[in-house]
């Protein structure tokens, strides 16, 4: 074993404790469904004075990594919680070996022994003539354990909250989205059947804790990881994946382009409780040494099968980059910025032929449905600058994606649609509306969008603005952007920054849409803030550790954590303390009296206004 | 001199070089107006291959601090560029001493000698019977040098750009705002006369580089600084002010509440090229040892005069917190969160009397017009949580602010209106629309708003989302929020983060409104990105140093700064490189041919669609 391999493997057996340590006062709980093997994980945050302040339950994609009860062994991978569900459907078969040429080639290479995942993974495929997608089941009226799992998960035990002050929330503006008060398994099934939501859940990813992407559910976020030629080892990538879900990544895309990506992917999948997405053309390109023109359908097809049998849950496929659209980008300020899009554009031009992903789309569907891989139809022609937003190339491709959605749906293959990119605020809504219309409400999944080009180093902020807005308008999943966008590869710090920015955007979208229970956590944290329950304020936040550390910077003493004043103003001069006085006063006087006083006051004002002839403009009115 | 005073003074004579160093390839230029003493500063960014890539000029509030030609002596203060303009209007008189009791008291205290600003500042006041506000001049048809300065400044030499690709921009959606193609001095005058824009420019702040706040101008941002009981020295506050304008703060509010705030303010004003705002009630409260109920009109009045003669450009005055509205907050989740608002609420309740700021509003106007201090009518009842957004208390106060605006305008006193706070995305627009209507288009100036409560440690992000949106809807100035909001006092790092987040928001708003020339910088940076001009990309960004540092992390070598590949994907596998190939190909084939090919392609597609009976759903269409 080379020193390099050694270096790659050693850290894999142990994740950094900072990656797995539960948040303060947070506890993993499991809500059991109709059968004992449906155990839905959630994170419960215990507050001070638990008898007065009920614990708050939040959505938790972090997997068993944050459950101290579970022994983590990344060499063995996660427990295969879906295995029985998949097996009992009796429509798949375990393969004696992997089907792809490349998979076999990697298996046969003794040099790779040290790199290979050591645990057990036996690939499955649909039996001949079977379709194993969640959409297929849904359309046949079947509620799968995955669907029930999701229904429980989306509700976040909301029905157990009794405090009306916590439940109180604004009505929201959902732009035609019809979000039910409670998510039922039947609703999940129906949404998947209609194509309005997807459950990315490859039958070869039994470790998955099922989740759903659709605009009638909580808005989700995706985090990208991936090594490149220049940096990163397998261990780093696994660590990054666990780190990403710790902070709230709902899905993770592995965009690796370096060497050993086959083995890296295996390690990631076997240890991932969230759906993993990939862009198979990246790996296909590696197989032809980066020469786009040498790509063939056969190489691509083999790559799809290779990855599908590893368990990838969704594939980005740039089938909408049609030959005829490529010249539309030539006049752009910044051309094609999607890697996948540019690869296919180059291929199209080199051969002067139609994109082979487009011409072979039905065959791709056949593969997708044999494993239940969902399409993430790539926006290869997305705008890479404000100038290029909403142009002919972008919308021409979108039309094609709508057309391809219909074809995928004929095969009961799940589809989401990727979207931009760089779009000024006033052009965002057009993107969402057009996508809903053209793609028949298939879930939209956008990268940002960034609402300006001038913020390198802060593009997580520029893009979270666009992400929040498009999430509000109806986008189902937001692909994060880190501060390193346009500049370099994100490290752990950048991943955390990017994810929190996107958790803010996604949550803001839920709030603005009026998603049931979305305001609960806001109400709880604001109540804690008002009552000077500092620790509760930290722990209810999206990043408890950061909040605590920032407070410590100004007032490091432990006593300050229970002090009845803010760290901003000091002990005597605090707005919230004064408000408490106001409230005490109001209580003391009786709020009813005060309400009456207000009414009387307003009446007086109104009377005064009227006697003065109803003019708004009263020059000497208060000159007393 | 005590050791403490020594410590306070020593660093004042020299600012940290990191605070004043010009950005790479940036140069301070001055555009001269109709008279030689109108010299409008701008920042010119020189790009590589200057003959092909014209230098880009950007708005620059950083003052002479970033001009290496100018010797900075903070003990003497900045050059008094407005002094002649003020004097020649011949409507003010130089006072032999300060008029306020408190000002005289501080002057008489020998203990304070070491703390006092050493430079020259002779307070002025309007001659009896005169009104010296920019609004007063504007309404009399007078174009002041301040107005001309602003017109030149707002245009950013846009008329000198020739490259149509750089000038190209989206049309924008301005929600009824009528932004002219070019800002003329007459337009500035007219907007100020109508009250739709303000020029905060106290006659006692001759060091000011005039700027304007209004929705028909570039969106501005404010940065708060201020010590408190627990931390900070005078030197730190001056340094923070210079730091804040370096990153793009258009105005700075001094929210100090600790000791020596009188002297701190003097140092800040004498060294500030941007308008300084304060909340005088904070200092008034200090004068009564923090006991709100002991506040009196006389103490407050003396404070206004004290600060007006120092040169404060705008005062936040919470005159809309009427007695009758206070009980409306008692049922809120989080009550009153504005410090000023809560002080006044407490006073109202303690005395069961109407807010003395409201009852003495005309007398306040008399003071404002004698110095040209602008009102920033405070939103003392702004919501401090999502739950409390857009409630009765908030909007009742807004109505009163509209009423007070009319009164101020009768006195030709300039007014802007402060706004929230915490507001979910879907309720933001109502704030803007109501404000425009109720306050007759007086400029709106909001704190964020934060679009969720759950992001302590990242509230600069949560609030920049709301800020960008409300800026787009018509808000004229955005008060920044730092990552320390709700947790502690911001340090220099936090100030930088907060300002950049808000520069993003303000610029995004300009872009979305279609402000003339707003897209120029985006176009230039995207072009640089596309052409792998790395240094240009960094230097055109909002934070060139951060961008450069981030790029260095992945590819530290100097050669990489001219490399024709991204730091993300490595040399061979780069979308933008492929795009260049596509473009070369397109050029080689002749774009015209390609456009024709597209047209033919689309025609074929359309014909095919029609022969198939116009069905969208074509199952076997591409199965070839």
PDB file of N, CA, C and O in Angstrom, chain A residues 170 285 324 332 336 342 346 386 406 410 452-454 458 484 487 522 526 542-543 551 553 567 573 578-579 581 583 598 617 619 622, chain B residues 170 285 324 332 336 342 346 358-359 386 406 410 452-454 458 484 487 522 526 542-543 551 553 567 573 578-579 581 583 598 617 619:
ATOM      1  N   UNK A 170     -48.126  34.035  10.181  1.00  0.00           N
ATOM      2  CA  UNK A 170     -48.706  34.820   9.096  1.00  0.00           C
ATOM      3  C   UNK A 170     -49.271  33.890   8.032  1.00  0.00           C
ATOM      4  O   UNK A 170     -48.814  32.753   7.870  1.00  0.00           O
ATOM      5  N   UNK A 285     -16.391  12.036 -19.190  1.00  0.00           N
ATOM      6  CA  UNK A 285     -15.336  12.845 -19.813  1.00  0.00           C
ATOM      7  C   UNK A 285     -13.949  12.398 -19.342  1.00  0.00           C
ATOM      8  O   UNK A 285     -12.994  12.368 -20.120  1.00  0.00           O
ATOM      9  N   UNK A 324     -29.068  23.133 -32.002  1.00  0.00           N
ATOM     10  CA  UNK A 324     -29.586  24.397 -32.537  1.00  0.00           C
ATOM     11  C   UNK A 324     -29.470  25.542 -31.542  1.00  0.00           C
ATOM     12  O   UNK A 324     -29.477  26.708 -31.923  1.00  0.00           O
ATOM     13  N   UNK A 332     -23.521  35.872 -26.248  1.00  0.00           N
ATOM     14  CA  UNK A 332     -23.630  36.178 -24.821  1.00  0.00           C
ATOM     15  C   UNK A 332     -22.392  36.897 -24.300  1.00  0.00           C
ATOM     16  O   UNK A 332     -21.315  36.756 -24.864  1.00  0.00           O
ATOM     17  N   UNK A 336     -21.321  29.906 -22.206  1.00  0.00           N
ATOM     18  CA  UNK A 336     -21.850  28.773 -21.441  1.00  0.00           C
ATOM     19  C   UNK A 336     -21.006  28.591 -20.198  1.00  0.00           C
ATOM     20  O   UNK A 336     -19.783  28.491 -20.289  1.00  0.00           O
ATOM     21  N   UNK A 342     -21.274  22.900 -21.363  1.00  0.00           N
ATOM     22  CA  UNK A 342     -20.214  23.231 -22.318  1.00  0.00           C
ATOM     23  C   UNK A 342     -19.628  21.969 -22.934  1.00  0.00           C
ATOM     24  O   UNK A 342     -19.261  21.958 -24.116  1.00  0.00           O
ATOM     25  N   UNK A 346     -19.762  21.400 -26.914  1.00  0.00           N
ATOM     26  CA  UNK A 346     -18.553  21.125 -27.677  1.00  0.00           C
ATOM     27  C   UNK A 346     -18.743  19.861 -28.522  1.00  0.00           C
ATOM     28  O   UNK A 346     -18.364  19.806 -29.692  1.00  0.00           O
ATOM     29  N   UNK A 386     -25.336  38.448 -15.078  1.00  0.00           N
ATOM     30  CA  UNK A 386     -26.593  39.206 -15.071  1.00  0.00           C
ATOM     31  C   UNK A 386     -27.010  39.532 -16.503  1.00  0.00           C
ATOM     32  O   UNK A 386     -28.184  39.433 -16.873  1.00  0.00           O
ATOM     33  N   UNK A 406     -42.030  15.318 -20.010  1.00  0.00           N
ATOM     34  CA  UNK A 406     -43.179  14.527 -20.440  1.00  0.00           C
ATOM     35  C   UNK A 406     -42.764  13.108 -20.818  1.00  0.00           C
ATOM     36  O   UNK A 406     -43.452  12.138 -20.500  1.00  0.00           O
ATOM     37  N   UNK A 410     -43.740   9.546 -18.924  1.00  0.00           N
ATOM     38  CA  UNK A 410     -44.355   8.387 -19.586  1.00  0.00           C
ATOM     39  C   UNK A 410     -43.744   7.091 -19.090  1.00  0.00           C
ATOM     40  O   UNK A 410     -44.362   6.044 -19.109  1.00  0.00           O
ATOM     41  N   UNK A 452     -26.351  39.513  -8.450  1.00  0.00           N
ATOM     42  CA  UNK A 452     -25.350  40.416  -9.008  1.00  0.00           C
ATOM     43  C   UNK A 452     -24.085  39.606  -9.279  1.00  0.00           C
ATOM     44  O   UNK A 452     -23.903  38.519  -8.727  1.00  0.00           O
ATOM     45  N   UNK A 453     -23.233  40.152 -10.133  1.00  0.00           N
ATOM     46  CA  UNK A 453     -21.970  39.467 -10.455  1.00  0.00           C
ATOM     47  C   UNK A 453     -20.790  40.025  -9.671  1.00  0.00           C
ATOM     48  O   UNK A 453     -19.676  39.487  -9.768  1.00  0.00           O
ATOM     49  N   UNK A 454     -21.007  41.096  -8.901  1.00  0.00           N
ATOM     50  CA  UNK A 454     -19.849  41.848  -8.396  1.00  0.00           C
ATOM     51  C   UNK A 454     -19.432  41.473  -6.977  1.00  0.00           C
ATOM     52  O   UNK A 454     -18.727  42.240  -6.332  1.00  0.00           O
ATOM     53  N   UNK A 458     -18.235  36.682  -1.642  1.00  0.00           N
ATOM     54  CA  UNK A 458     -19.478  36.800  -0.867  1.00  0.00           C
ATOM     55  C   UNK A 458     -20.655  36.281  -1.688  1.00  0.00           C
ATOM     56  O   UNK A 458     -21.790  36.710  -1.466  1.00  0.00           O
ATOM     57  N   UNK A 484     -16.584  30.708  -1.760  1.00  0.00           N
ATOM     58  CA  UNK A 484     -15.486  30.482  -2.705  1.00  0.00           C
ATOM     59  C   UNK A 484     -15.946  30.419  -4.164  1.00  0.00           C
ATOM     60  O   UNK A 484     -15.115  30.305  -5.068  1.00  0.00           O
ATOM     61  N   UNK A 487     -14.003  31.422  -7.310  1.00  0.00           N
ATOM     62  CA  UNK A 487     -12.630  31.700  -6.878  1.00  0.00           C
ATOM     63  C   UNK A 487     -11.808  30.463  -6.552  1.00  0.00           C
ATOM     64  O   UNK A 487     -10.606  30.426  -6.815  1.00  0.00           O
ATOM     65  N   UNK A 522     -39.203  30.393  14.635  1.00  0.00           N
ATOM     66  CA  UNK A 522     -39.023  31.845  14.775  1.00  0.00           C
ATOM     67  C   UNK A 522     -39.692  32.333  16.053  1.00  0.00           C
ATOM     68  O   UNK A 522     -39.118  33.127  16.809  1.00  0.00           O
ATOM     69  N   UNK A 526     -37.696  33.947  19.199  1.00  0.00           N
ATOM     70  CA  UNK A 526     -37.983  35.334  19.561  1.00  0.00           C
ATOM     71  C   UNK A 526     -38.470  35.420  21.000  1.00  0.00           C
ATOM     72  O   UNK A 526     -38.119  36.351  21.728  1.00  0.00           O
ATOM     73  N   UNK A 542     -29.856  28.510  13.731  1.00  0.00           N
ATOM     74  CA  UNK A 542     -29.369  27.585  12.709  1.00  0.00           C
ATOM     75  C   UNK A 542     -27.949  27.125  12.994  1.00  0.00           C
ATOM     76  O   UNK A 542     -27.535  26.063  12.535  1.00  0.00           O
ATOM     77  N   UNK A 543     -27.209  27.925  13.733  1.00  0.00           N
ATOM     78  CA  UNK A 543     -25.834  27.551  14.063  1.00  0.00           C
ATOM     79  C   UNK A 543     -25.570  27.914  15.526  1.00  0.00           C
ATOM     80  O   UNK A 543     -25.019  28.977  15.826  1.00  0.00           O
ATOM     81  N   UNK A 551     -21.526  35.604  21.118  1.00  0.00           N
ATOM     82  CA  UNK A 551     -21.934  36.219  22.380  1.00  0.00           C
ATOM     83  C   UNK A 551     -20.772  36.222  23.368  1.00  0.00           C
ATOM     84  O   UNK A 551     -20.533  37.215  24.059  1.00  0.00           O
ATOM     85  N   UNK A 553     -17.731  36.518  22.748  1.00  0.00           N
ATOM     86  CA  UNK A 553     -16.724  37.534  22.407  1.00  0.00           C
ATOM     87  C   UNK A 553     -16.952  38.825  23.180  1.00  0.00           C
ATOM     88  O   UNK A 553     -16.008  39.491  23.591  1.00  0.00           O
ATOM     89  N   UNK A 567     -26.108  41.985  25.264  1.00  0.00           N
ATOM     90  CA  UNK A 567     -24.669  42.205  25.151  1.00  0.00           C
ATOM     91  C   UNK A 567     -24.381  43.500  24.381  1.00  0.00           C
ATOM     92  O   UNK A 567     -23.275  44.000  24.394  1.00  0.00           O
ATOM     93  N   UNK A 573     -29.267  49.876  29.950  1.00  0.00           N
ATOM     94  CA  UNK A 573     -29.814  50.578  28.815  1.00  0.00           C
ATOM     95  C   UNK A 573     -30.314  49.596  27.770  1.00  0.00           C
ATOM     96  O   UNK A 573     -29.760  49.472  26.701  1.00  0.00           O
ATOM     97  N   UNK A 578     -36.713  47.440  28.999  1.00  0.00           N
ATOM     98  CA  UNK A 578     -37.725  48.486  29.110  1.00  0.00           C
ATOM     99  C   UNK A 578     -39.082  47.955  28.651  1.00  0.00           C
ATOM    100  O   UNK A 578     -40.106  48.204  29.271  1.00  0.00           O
ATOM    101  N   UNK A 579     -39.077  47.177  27.581  1.00  0.00           N
ATOM    102  CA  UNK A 579     -40.329  46.604  27.096  1.00  0.00           C
ATOM    103  C   UNK A 579     -40.982  45.755  28.173  1.00  0.00           C
ATOM    104  O   UNK A 579     -42.194  45.772  28.348  1.00  0.00           O
ATOM    105  N   UNK A 581     -40.778  46.242  31.256  1.00  0.00           N
ATOM    106  CA  UNK A 581     -41.409  47.202  32.159  1.00  0.00           C
ATOM    107  C   UNK A 581     -42.757  47.660  31.600  1.00  0.00           C
ATOM    108  O   UNK A 581     -43.744  47.753  32.328  1.00  0.00           O
ATOM    109  N   UNK A 583     -44.636  46.072  29.608  1.00  0.00           N
ATOM    110  CA  UNK A 583     -45.602  44.983  29.690  1.00  0.00           C
ATOM    111  C   UNK A 583     -46.103  44.806  31.129  1.00  0.00           C
ATOM    112  O   UNK A 583     -47.304  44.615  31.348  1.00  0.00           O
ATOM    113  N   UNK A 598     -56.712  53.075  24.186  1.00  0.00           N
ATOM    114  CA  UNK A 598     -56.317  53.257  22.798  1.00  0.00           C
ATOM    115  C   UNK A 598     -57.523  53.651  21.972  1.00  0.00           C
ATOM    116  O   UNK A 598     -57.506  54.606  21.203  1.00  0.00           O
ATOM    117  N   UNK A 617     -53.397  67.983   6.391  1.00  0.00           N
ATOM    118  CA  UNK A 617     -52.332  68.962   6.576  1.00  0.00           C
ATOM    119  C   UNK A 617     -52.748  69.941   7.665  1.00  0.00           C
ATOM    120  O   UNK A 617     -53.568  70.836   7.444  1.00  0.00           O
ATOM    121  N   UNK A 619     -51.124  72.475   9.992  1.00  0.00           N
ATOM    122  CA  UNK A 619     -49.867  73.143  10.348  1.00  0.00           C
ATOM    123  C   UNK A 619     -49.652  73.368  11.843  1.00  0.00           C
ATOM    124  O   UNK A 619     -48.568  73.102  12.348  1.00  0.00           O
ATOM    125  N   UNK A 622     -49.910  70.497  16.421  1.00  0.00           N
ATOM    126  CA  UNK A 622     -49.223  70.026  17.630  1.00  0.00           C
ATOM    127  C   UNK A 622     -48.254  71.079  18.158  1.00  0.00           C
ATOM    128  O   UNK A 622     -47.390  70.791  18.956  1.00  0.00           O
TER     129      UNK A 622
ATOM    130  N   UNK B 170     -30.489  45.248 -18.459  1.00  0.00           N
ATOM    131  CA  UNK B 170     -31.909  44.901 -18.449  1.00  0.00           C
ATOM    132  C   UNK B 170     -32.733  46.136 -18.124  1.00  0.00           C
ATOM    133  O   UNK B 170     -32.251  47.062 -17.476  1.00  0.00           O
ATOM    134  N   UNK B 285     -30.746  60.397  27.653  1.00  0.00           N
ATOM    135  CA  UNK B 285     -30.977  59.420  28.717  1.00  0.00           C
ATOM    136  C   UNK B 285     -29.755  59.291  29.632  1.00  0.00           C
ATOM    137  O   UNK B 285     -29.889  59.140  30.851  1.00  0.00           O
ATOM    138  N   UNK B 324     -50.985  56.481  22.975  1.00  0.00           N
ATOM    139  CA  UNK B 324     -52.086  55.569  22.660  1.00  0.00           C
ATOM    140  C   UNK B 324     -51.612  54.291  21.972  1.00  0.00           C
ATOM    141  O   UNK B 324     -52.300  53.276  21.990  1.00  0.00           O
ATOM    142  N   UNK B 332     -47.762  41.834  21.860  1.00  0.00           N
ATOM    143  CA  UNK B 332     -46.784  41.343  20.890  1.00  0.00           C
ATOM    144  C   UNK B 332     -45.978  40.174  21.456  1.00  0.00           C
ATOM    145  O   UNK B 332     -45.831  40.062  22.676  1.00  0.00           O
ATOM    146  N   UNK B 336     -41.483  45.942  22.333  1.00  0.00           N
ATOM    147  CA  UNK B 336     -40.775  47.040  21.663  1.00  0.00           C
ATOM    148  C   UNK B 336     -39.294  46.712  21.654  1.00  0.00           C
ATOM    149  O   UNK B 336     -38.706  46.420  22.696  1.00  0.00           O
ATOM    150  N   UNK B 342     -38.508  52.290  23.100  1.00  0.00           N
ATOM    151  CA  UNK B 342     -38.841  51.804  24.435  1.00  0.00           C
ATOM    152  C   UNK B 342     -38.620  52.890  25.490  1.00  0.00           C
ATOM    153  O   UNK B 342     -39.359  52.973  26.470  1.00  0.00           O
ATOM    154  N   UNK B 346     -41.663  54.141  27.766  1.00  0.00           N
ATOM    155  CA  UNK B 346     -41.571  54.146  29.227  1.00  0.00           C
ATOM    156  C   UNK B 346     -41.939  55.532  29.778  1.00  0.00           C
ATOM    157  O   UNK B 346     -42.655  55.650  30.765  1.00  0.00           O
ATOM    158  N   UNK B 358     -43.439  64.374  20.261  1.00  0.00           N
ATOM    159  CA  UNK B 358     -44.592  64.640  19.412  1.00  0.00           C
ATOM    160  C   UNK B 358     -45.172  66.024  19.722  1.00  0.00           C
ATOM    161  O   UNK B 358     -45.422  66.821  18.813  1.00  0.00           O
ATOM    162  N   UNK B 359     -45.332  66.309  20.996  1.00  0.00           N
ATOM    163  CA  UNK B 359     -45.961  67.581  21.360  1.00  0.00           C
ATOM    164  C   UNK B 359     -45.043  68.778  21.074  1.00  0.00           C
ATOM    165  O   UNK B 359     -45.515  69.878  20.861  1.00  0.00           O
ATOM    166  N   UNK B 386     -40.596  38.087  13.527  1.00  0.00           N
ATOM    167  CA  UNK B 386     -41.470  37.798  12.386  1.00  0.00           C
ATOM    168  C   UNK B 386     -42.939  37.871  12.817  1.00  0.00           C
ATOM    169  O   UNK B 386     -43.781  38.414  12.113  1.00  0.00           O
ATOM    170  N   UNK B 406     -45.408  65.909   7.064  1.00  0.00           N
ATOM    171  CA  UNK B 406     -46.074  67.105   6.527  1.00  0.00           C
ATOM    172  C   UNK B 406     -45.694  68.343   7.318  1.00  0.00           C
ATOM    173  O   UNK B 406     -45.474  69.423   6.755  1.00  0.00           O
ATOM    174  N   UNK B 410     -43.525  71.654   6.070  1.00  0.00           N
ATOM    175  CA  UNK B 410     -43.980  73.046   6.162  1.00  0.00           C
ATOM    176  C   UNK B 410     -42.844  73.956   6.596  1.00  0.00           C
ATOM    177  O   UNK B 410     -42.829  75.132   6.300  1.00  0.00           O
ATOM    178  N   UNK B 452     -36.160  36.287   8.704  1.00  0.00           N
ATOM    179  CA  UNK B 452     -36.400  35.207   9.670  1.00  0.00           C
ATOM    180  C   UNK B 452     -35.720  35.592  10.970  1.00  0.00           C
ATOM    181  O   UNK B 452     -34.828  36.443  10.997  1.00  0.00           O
ATOM    182  N   UNK B 453     -36.144  34.952  12.056  1.00  0.00           N
ATOM    183  CA  UNK B 453     -35.548  35.230  13.367  1.00  0.00           C
ATOM    184  C   UNK B 453     -34.501  34.193  13.762  1.00  0.00           C
ATOM    185  O   UNK B 453     -33.851  34.333  14.803  1.00  0.00           O
ATOM    186  N   UNK B 454     -34.343  33.139  12.955  1.00  0.00           N
ATOM    187  CA  UNK B 454     -33.602  31.969  13.462  1.00  0.00           C
ATOM    188  C   UNK B 454     -32.133  31.927  13.054  1.00  0.00           C
ATOM    189  O   UNK B 454     -31.514  30.879  13.114  1.00  0.00           O
ATOM    190  N   UNK B 458     -25.711  35.047  11.760  1.00  0.00           N
ATOM    191  CA  UNK B 458     -25.758  35.215  10.303  1.00  0.00           C
ATOM    192  C   UNK B 458     -26.843  36.226   9.923  1.00  0.00           C
ATOM    193  O   UNK B 458     -27.369  36.175   8.813  1.00  0.00           O
ATOM    194  N   UNK B 484     -23.007  40.069  14.188  1.00  0.00           N
ATOM    195  CA  UNK B 484     -23.143  40.087  15.649  1.00  0.00           C
ATOM    196  C   UNK B 484     -24.515  40.535  16.129  1.00  0.00           C
ATOM    197  O   UNK B 484     -24.776  40.534  17.339  1.00  0.00           O
ATOM    198  N   UNK B 487     -26.377  39.544  19.317  1.00  0.00           N
ATOM    199  CA  UNK B 487     -25.430  38.754  20.117  1.00  0.00           C
ATOM    200  C   UNK B 487     -24.361  39.583  20.805  1.00  0.00           C
ATOM    201  O   UNK B 487     -23.966  39.269  21.927  1.00  0.00           O
ATOM    202  N   UNK B 522     -21.222  44.948 -13.259  1.00  0.00           N
ATOM    203  CA  UNK B 522     -21.494  43.513 -13.457  1.00  0.00           C
ATOM    204  C   UNK B 522     -20.979  43.060 -14.811  1.00  0.00           C
ATOM    205  O   UNK B 522     -20.357  41.997 -14.927  1.00  0.00           O
ATOM    206  N   UNK B 526     -17.992  40.346 -15.301  1.00  0.00           N
ATOM    207  CA  UNK B 526     -18.306  39.089 -15.983  1.00  0.00           C
ATOM    208  C   UNK B 526     -17.430  38.917 -17.218  1.00  0.00           C
ATOM    209  O   UNK B 526     -16.979  37.812 -17.524  1.00  0.00           O
ATOM    210  N   UNK B 542     -16.628  43.777  -4.956  1.00  0.00           N
ATOM    211  CA  UNK B 542     -16.887  44.654  -3.818  1.00  0.00           C
ATOM    212  C   UNK B 542     -15.785  44.567  -2.771  1.00  0.00           C
ATOM    213  O   UNK B 542     -15.597  45.486  -1.992  1.00  0.00           O
ATOM    214  N   UNK B 543     -15.079  43.455  -2.739  1.00  0.00           N
ATOM    215  CA  UNK B 543     -13.998  43.289  -1.769  1.00  0.00           C
ATOM    216  C   UNK B 543     -12.819  42.612  -2.465  1.00  0.00           C
ATOM    217  O   UNK B 543     -12.645  41.392  -2.386  1.00  0.00           O
ATOM    218  N   UNK B 551      -8.831  33.165  -3.790  1.00  0.00           N
ATOM    219  CA  UNK B 551      -8.238  32.515  -4.949  1.00  0.00           C
ATOM    220  C   UNK B 551      -6.867  31.962  -4.595  1.00  0.00           C
ATOM    221  O   UNK B 551      -6.519  30.841  -4.972  1.00  0.00           O
ATOM    222  N   UNK B 553      -5.910  30.786  -1.863  1.00  0.00           N
ATOM    223  CA  UNK B 553      -6.008  29.573  -1.043  1.00  0.00           C
ATOM    224  C   UNK B 553      -5.945  28.307  -1.887  1.00  0.00           C
ATOM    225  O   UNK B 553      -5.361  27.306  -1.491  1.00  0.00           O
ATOM    226  N   UNK B 567      -9.911  28.027 -10.945  1.00  0.00           N
ATOM    227  CA  UNK B 567      -9.363  27.367  -9.771  1.00  0.00           C
ATOM    228  C   UNK B 567     -10.252  26.214  -9.334  1.00  0.00           C
ATOM    229  O   UNK B 567      -9.859  25.372  -8.556  1.00  0.00           O
ATOM    230  N   UNK B 573     -10.385  20.933 -17.567  1.00  0.00           N
ATOM    231  CA  UNK B 573     -11.799  20.650 -17.489  1.00  0.00           C
ATOM    232  C   UNK B 573     -12.558  21.912 -17.106  1.00  0.00           C
ATOM    233  O   UNK B 573     -13.096  22.021 -16.030  1.00  0.00           O
ATOM    234  N   UNK B 578     -14.112  25.795 -22.575  1.00  0.00           N
ATOM    235  CA  UNK B 578     -14.888  25.146 -23.628  1.00  0.00           C
ATOM    236  C   UNK B 578     -15.765  26.166 -24.349  1.00  0.00           C
ATOM    237  O   UNK B 578     -15.879  26.156 -25.578  1.00  0.00           O
ATOM    238  N   UNK B 579     -16.344  27.070 -23.578  1.00  0.00           N
ATOM    239  CA  UNK B 579     -17.176  28.097 -24.200  1.00  0.00           C
ATOM    240  C   UNK B 579     -16.374  28.908 -25.202  1.00  0.00           C
ATOM    241  O   UNK B 579     -16.861  29.271 -26.269  1.00  0.00           O
ATOM    242  N   UNK B 581     -13.999  27.855 -26.934  1.00  0.00           N
ATOM    243  CA  UNK B 581     -13.928  27.012 -28.138  1.00  0.00           C
ATOM    244  C   UNK B 581     -15.213  27.139 -28.958  1.00  0.00           C
ATOM    245  O   UNK B 581     -15.178  27.252 -30.180  1.00  0.00           O
ATOM    246  N   UNK B 583     -17.236  29.594 -29.005  1.00  0.00           N
ATOM    247  CA  UNK B 583     -17.285  30.909 -29.622  1.00  0.00           C
ATOM    248  C   UNK B 583     -16.353  30.980 -30.836  1.00  0.00           C
ATOM    249  O   UNK B 583     -16.718  31.539 -31.867  1.00  0.00           O
ATOM    250  N   UNK B 598     -30.111  27.961 -36.645  1.00  0.00           N
ATOM    251  CA  UNK B 598     -31.067  27.908 -35.543  1.00  0.00           C
ATOM    252  C   UNK B 598     -32.472  28.098 -36.071  1.00  0.00           C
ATOM    253  O   UNK B 598     -33.386  27.340 -35.761  1.00  0.00           O
ATOM    254  N   UNK B 617     -47.604  16.202 -26.105  1.00  0.00           N
ATOM    255  CA  UNK B 617     -47.197  14.909 -25.576  1.00  0.00           C
ATOM    256  C   UNK B 617     -46.875  13.978 -26.737  1.00  0.00           C
ATOM    257  O   UNK B 617     -47.775  13.450 -27.403  1.00  0.00           O
ATOM    258  N   UNK B 619     -44.977  10.688 -27.333  1.00  0.00           N
ATOM    259  CA  UNK B 619     -44.261   9.591 -26.696  1.00  0.00           C
ATOM    260  C   UNK B 619     -43.033   9.082 -27.436  1.00  0.00           C
ATOM    261  O   UNK B 619     -41.991   8.888 -26.832  1.00  0.00           O
TER     262      UNK B 619
END
